[in-house]
Tab-separated table of C-alpha atoms in Angstrom:
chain	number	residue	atom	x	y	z
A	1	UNK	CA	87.484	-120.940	97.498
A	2	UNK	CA	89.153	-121.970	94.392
A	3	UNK	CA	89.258	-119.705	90.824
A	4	UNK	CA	86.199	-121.535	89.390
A	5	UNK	CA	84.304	-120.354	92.605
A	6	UNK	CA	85.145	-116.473	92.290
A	7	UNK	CA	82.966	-113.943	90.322
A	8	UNK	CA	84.252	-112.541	87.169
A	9	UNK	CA	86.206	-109.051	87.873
A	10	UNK	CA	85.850	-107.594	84.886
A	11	UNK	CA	82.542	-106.143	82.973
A	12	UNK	CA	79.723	-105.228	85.803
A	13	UNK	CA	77.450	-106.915	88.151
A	14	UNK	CA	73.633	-106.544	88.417
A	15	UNK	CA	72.234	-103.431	88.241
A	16	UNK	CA	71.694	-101.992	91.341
A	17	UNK	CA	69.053	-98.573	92.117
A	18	UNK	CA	65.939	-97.400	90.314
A	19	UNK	CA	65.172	-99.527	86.748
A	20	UNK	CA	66.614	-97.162	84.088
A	21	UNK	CA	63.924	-96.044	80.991
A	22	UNK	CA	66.197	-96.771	77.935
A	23	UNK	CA	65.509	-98.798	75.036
A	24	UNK	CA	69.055	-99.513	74.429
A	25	UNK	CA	69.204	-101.640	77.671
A	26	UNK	CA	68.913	-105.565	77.721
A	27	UNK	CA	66.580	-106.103	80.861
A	28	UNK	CA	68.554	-109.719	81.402
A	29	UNK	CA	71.759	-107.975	81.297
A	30	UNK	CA	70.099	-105.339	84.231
A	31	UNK	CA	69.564	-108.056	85.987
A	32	UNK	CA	72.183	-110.821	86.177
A	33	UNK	CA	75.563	-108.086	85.043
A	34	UNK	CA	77.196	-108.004	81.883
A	35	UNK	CA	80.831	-109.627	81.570
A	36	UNK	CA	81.129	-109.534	77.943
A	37	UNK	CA	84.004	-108.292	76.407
A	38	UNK	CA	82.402	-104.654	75.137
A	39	UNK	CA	84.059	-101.070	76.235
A	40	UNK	CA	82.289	-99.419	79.572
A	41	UNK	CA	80.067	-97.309	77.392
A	42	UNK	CA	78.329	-100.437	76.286
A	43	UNK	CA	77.177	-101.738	79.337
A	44	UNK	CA	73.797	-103.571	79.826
A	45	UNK	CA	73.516	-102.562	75.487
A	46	UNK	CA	71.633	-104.727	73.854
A	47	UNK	CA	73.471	-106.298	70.830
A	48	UNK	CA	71.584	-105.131	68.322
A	49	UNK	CA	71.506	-101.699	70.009
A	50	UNK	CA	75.299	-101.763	70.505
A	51	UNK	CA	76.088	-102.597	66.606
A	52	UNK	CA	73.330	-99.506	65.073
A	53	UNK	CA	75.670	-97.076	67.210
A	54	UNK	CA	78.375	-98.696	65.768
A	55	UNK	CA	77.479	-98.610	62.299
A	56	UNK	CA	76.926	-94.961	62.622
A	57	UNK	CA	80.560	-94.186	63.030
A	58	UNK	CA	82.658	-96.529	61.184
A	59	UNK	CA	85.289	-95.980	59.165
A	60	UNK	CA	85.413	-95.445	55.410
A	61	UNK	CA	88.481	-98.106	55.510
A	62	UNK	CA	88.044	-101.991	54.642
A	63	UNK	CA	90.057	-105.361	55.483
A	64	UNK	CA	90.203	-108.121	53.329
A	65	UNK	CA	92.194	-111.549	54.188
A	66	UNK	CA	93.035	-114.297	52.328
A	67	UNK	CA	91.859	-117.788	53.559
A	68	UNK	CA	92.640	-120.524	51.180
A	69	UNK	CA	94.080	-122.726	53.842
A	70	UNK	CA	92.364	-121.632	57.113
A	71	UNK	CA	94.589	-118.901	58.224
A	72	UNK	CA	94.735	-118.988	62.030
A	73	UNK	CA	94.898	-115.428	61.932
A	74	UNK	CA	91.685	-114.511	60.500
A	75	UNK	CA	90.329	-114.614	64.247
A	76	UNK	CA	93.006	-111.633	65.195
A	77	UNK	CA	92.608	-109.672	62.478
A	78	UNK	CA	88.491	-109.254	63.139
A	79	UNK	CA	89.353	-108.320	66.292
A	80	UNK	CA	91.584	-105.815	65.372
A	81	UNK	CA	89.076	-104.630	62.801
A	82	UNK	CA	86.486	-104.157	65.411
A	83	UNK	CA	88.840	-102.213	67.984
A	84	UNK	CA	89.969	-99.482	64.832
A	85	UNK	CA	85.966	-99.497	63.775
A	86	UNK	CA	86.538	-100.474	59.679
A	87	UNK	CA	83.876	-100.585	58.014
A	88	UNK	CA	83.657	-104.429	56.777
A	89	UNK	CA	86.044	-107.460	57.023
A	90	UNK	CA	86.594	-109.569	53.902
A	91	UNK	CA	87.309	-113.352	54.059
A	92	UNK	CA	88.517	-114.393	50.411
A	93	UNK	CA	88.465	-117.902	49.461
A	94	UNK	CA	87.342	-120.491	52.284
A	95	UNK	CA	84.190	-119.079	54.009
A	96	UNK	CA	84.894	-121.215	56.888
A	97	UNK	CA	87.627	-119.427	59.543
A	98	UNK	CA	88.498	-120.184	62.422
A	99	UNK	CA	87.000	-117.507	64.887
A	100	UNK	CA	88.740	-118.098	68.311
A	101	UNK	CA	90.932	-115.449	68.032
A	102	UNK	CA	88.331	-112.909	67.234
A	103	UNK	CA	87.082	-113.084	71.146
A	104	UNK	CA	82.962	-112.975	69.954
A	105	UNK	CA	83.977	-109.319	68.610
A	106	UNK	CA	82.624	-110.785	65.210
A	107	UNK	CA	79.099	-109.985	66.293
A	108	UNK	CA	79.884	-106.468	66.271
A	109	UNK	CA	81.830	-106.537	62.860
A	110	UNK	CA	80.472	-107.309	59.680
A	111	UNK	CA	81.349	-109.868	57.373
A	112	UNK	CA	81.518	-110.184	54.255
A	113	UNK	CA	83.032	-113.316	51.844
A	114	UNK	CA	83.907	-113.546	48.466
A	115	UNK	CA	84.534	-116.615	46.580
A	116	UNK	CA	87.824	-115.770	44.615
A	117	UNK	CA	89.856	-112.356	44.712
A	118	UNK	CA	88.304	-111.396	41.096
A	119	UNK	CA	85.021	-111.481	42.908
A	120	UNK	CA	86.627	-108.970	45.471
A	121	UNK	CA	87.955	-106.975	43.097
A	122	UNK	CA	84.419	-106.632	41.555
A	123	UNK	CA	82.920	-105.598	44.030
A	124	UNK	CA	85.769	-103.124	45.201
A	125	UNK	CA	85.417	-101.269	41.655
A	126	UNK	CA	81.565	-100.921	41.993
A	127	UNK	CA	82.322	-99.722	45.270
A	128	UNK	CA	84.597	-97.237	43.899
A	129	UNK	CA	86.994	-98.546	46.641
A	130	UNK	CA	91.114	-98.887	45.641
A	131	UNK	CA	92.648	-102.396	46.458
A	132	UNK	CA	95.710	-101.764	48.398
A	133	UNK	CA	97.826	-104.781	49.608
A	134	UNK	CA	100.459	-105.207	52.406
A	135	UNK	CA	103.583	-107.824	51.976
A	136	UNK	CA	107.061	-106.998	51.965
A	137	UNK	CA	107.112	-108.285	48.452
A	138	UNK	CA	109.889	-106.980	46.009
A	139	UNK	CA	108.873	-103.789	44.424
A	140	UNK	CA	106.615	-102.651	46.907
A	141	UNK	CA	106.474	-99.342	48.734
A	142	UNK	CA	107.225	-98.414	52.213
A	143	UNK	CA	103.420	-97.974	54.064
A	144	UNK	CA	105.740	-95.530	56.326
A	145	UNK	CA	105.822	-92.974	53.428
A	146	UNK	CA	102.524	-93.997	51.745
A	147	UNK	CA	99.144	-91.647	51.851
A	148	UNK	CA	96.823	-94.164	52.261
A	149	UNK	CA	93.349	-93.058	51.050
A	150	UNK	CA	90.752	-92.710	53.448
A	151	UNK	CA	88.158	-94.753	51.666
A	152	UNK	CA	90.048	-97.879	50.999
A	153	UNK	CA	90.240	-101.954	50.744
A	154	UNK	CA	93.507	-103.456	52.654
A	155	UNK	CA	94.406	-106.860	51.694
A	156	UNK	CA	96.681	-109.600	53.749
A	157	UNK	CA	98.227	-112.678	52.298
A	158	UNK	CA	98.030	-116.174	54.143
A	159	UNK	CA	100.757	-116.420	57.185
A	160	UNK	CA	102.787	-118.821	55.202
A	161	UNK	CA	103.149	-117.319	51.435
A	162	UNK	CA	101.392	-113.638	51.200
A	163	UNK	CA	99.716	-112.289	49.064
A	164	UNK	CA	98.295	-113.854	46.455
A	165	UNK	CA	99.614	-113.093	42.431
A	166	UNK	CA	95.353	-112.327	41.705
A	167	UNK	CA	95.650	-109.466	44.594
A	168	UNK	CA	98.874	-108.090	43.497
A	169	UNK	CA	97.562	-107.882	39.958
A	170	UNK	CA	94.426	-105.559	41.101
A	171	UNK	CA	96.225	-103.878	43.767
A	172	UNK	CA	96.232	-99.715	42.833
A	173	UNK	CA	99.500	-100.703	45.538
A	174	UNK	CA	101.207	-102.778	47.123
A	175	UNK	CA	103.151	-101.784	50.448
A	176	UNK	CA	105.595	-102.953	52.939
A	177	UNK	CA	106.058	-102.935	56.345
A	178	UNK	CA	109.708	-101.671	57.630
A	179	UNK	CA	111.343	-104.434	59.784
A	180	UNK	CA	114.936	-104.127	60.954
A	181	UNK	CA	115.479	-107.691	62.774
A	182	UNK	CA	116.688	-111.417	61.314
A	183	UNK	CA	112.722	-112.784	60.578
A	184	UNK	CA	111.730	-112.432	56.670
A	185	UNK	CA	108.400	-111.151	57.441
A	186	UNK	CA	106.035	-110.728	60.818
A	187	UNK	CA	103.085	-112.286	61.494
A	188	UNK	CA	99.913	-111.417	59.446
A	189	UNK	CA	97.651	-110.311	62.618
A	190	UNK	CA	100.700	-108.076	63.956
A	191	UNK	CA	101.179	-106.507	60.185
A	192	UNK	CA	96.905	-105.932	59.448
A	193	UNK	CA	97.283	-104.095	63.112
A	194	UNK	CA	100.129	-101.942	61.840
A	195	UNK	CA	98.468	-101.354	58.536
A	196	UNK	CA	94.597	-100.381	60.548
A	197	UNK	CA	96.697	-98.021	62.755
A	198	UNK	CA	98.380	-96.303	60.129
A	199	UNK	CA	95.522	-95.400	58.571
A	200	UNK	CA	93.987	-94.159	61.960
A	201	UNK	CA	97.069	-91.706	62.100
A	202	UNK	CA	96.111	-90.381	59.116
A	203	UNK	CA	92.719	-90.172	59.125
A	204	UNK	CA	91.414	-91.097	62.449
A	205	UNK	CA	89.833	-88.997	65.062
A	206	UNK	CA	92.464	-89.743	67.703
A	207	UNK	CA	90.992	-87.944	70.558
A	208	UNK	CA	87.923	-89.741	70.438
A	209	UNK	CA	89.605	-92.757	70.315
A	210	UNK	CA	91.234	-92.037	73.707
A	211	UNK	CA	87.801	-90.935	75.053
């Protein structure tokens, strides 16, 4: 038997003993297994079912990315955004991304575009939501030693030149990320997961995310 002829090992097969009673539960799912790539407590969920529970305990934080030239990392950061529960991801500029890296977890995260970063900022105000950016930019403050407000907008650059000189103008902040090594800055997916996770040490429930 070669690797295209084995079953899946990870997610669960068919259901197997008496037909559970709960709405939540995709019958198809029941009866052919779920592989998809959700967390045990989701199993046999329907979609729908599995993004309400969501949206009833997501964080108060937001992402926003740039995309004027297609970032490959959009994909990475969604996913990222899903697995630290923030509230909405922003794609500035191009609505069109390239979601490969996001492993289908968009369908659990919601997305929102804007146009241009003014529009972003518009709607961050009405929000009452402060614009914080992250690029090791000169002038800006270590995120190590920054309170980051719970309710809150973070904003990456594109991979190749940061942020933009619109976000940095309506940023209430902008903050680094300490590096020590030879490279002039890390990649954009790697620094929106160190910027998510600092805010989770601050603010996050951190038992229940080890539940």
């Amino acid at each position: 038997m070669d690797d295209a002829d084995q079953a899946p090992t990870h997610g669960l097969g068919p259901w197997e003993g008496p037909w559970p009673e709960d709405e939540r539960l995709d019958p198809e799912l029941l009866e052919h297994g779920d592989r998809r790539n959700v967390v045990d407590r989701y199993r046999y969920w329907r979609h729908d079912a599995i993004v309400v529970d969501l949206d009833a305990r997501r964080h108060p934080f937001h992402v926003a990315i740039e995309n004027w030239q297609h970032d490959l990392n959009i994909g990475s950061v969604v996913r990222t955004a899903n697995a630290f529960l923030a509230r909405e991801v922003h794609i500035v500029g191009n609505r069109r991304w390239n979601r490969r890296g996001a492993m289908v977890t968009d369908r659990y995260q919601h997305i929102r575009h804007h146009p241009t970063v003014e529009d972003l900022a518009a709607w961050a105000v009405a929000e009452g939501l402060p614009v914080i950016g992250i690029d090791n930019l000169p002038g800006s403050v270590p995120l190590e030693t920054y309170t980051l407000p719970r309710a809150c907008v973070l904003v990456f650059g594109q991979e190749s030149v940061g942020l933009s000189d619109a976000v940095r103008e309506v940023a209430e902040a902008t903050l680094a990320i300490a590096q020590y090594g030879s490279t002039r800055s890390i990649n954009a997916g790697a620094a929106a997961a160190i910027a998510m996770h600092s805010w989770v040490r601050l603010h996050g429930d951190v038992e229940a995310g080890h539940a």
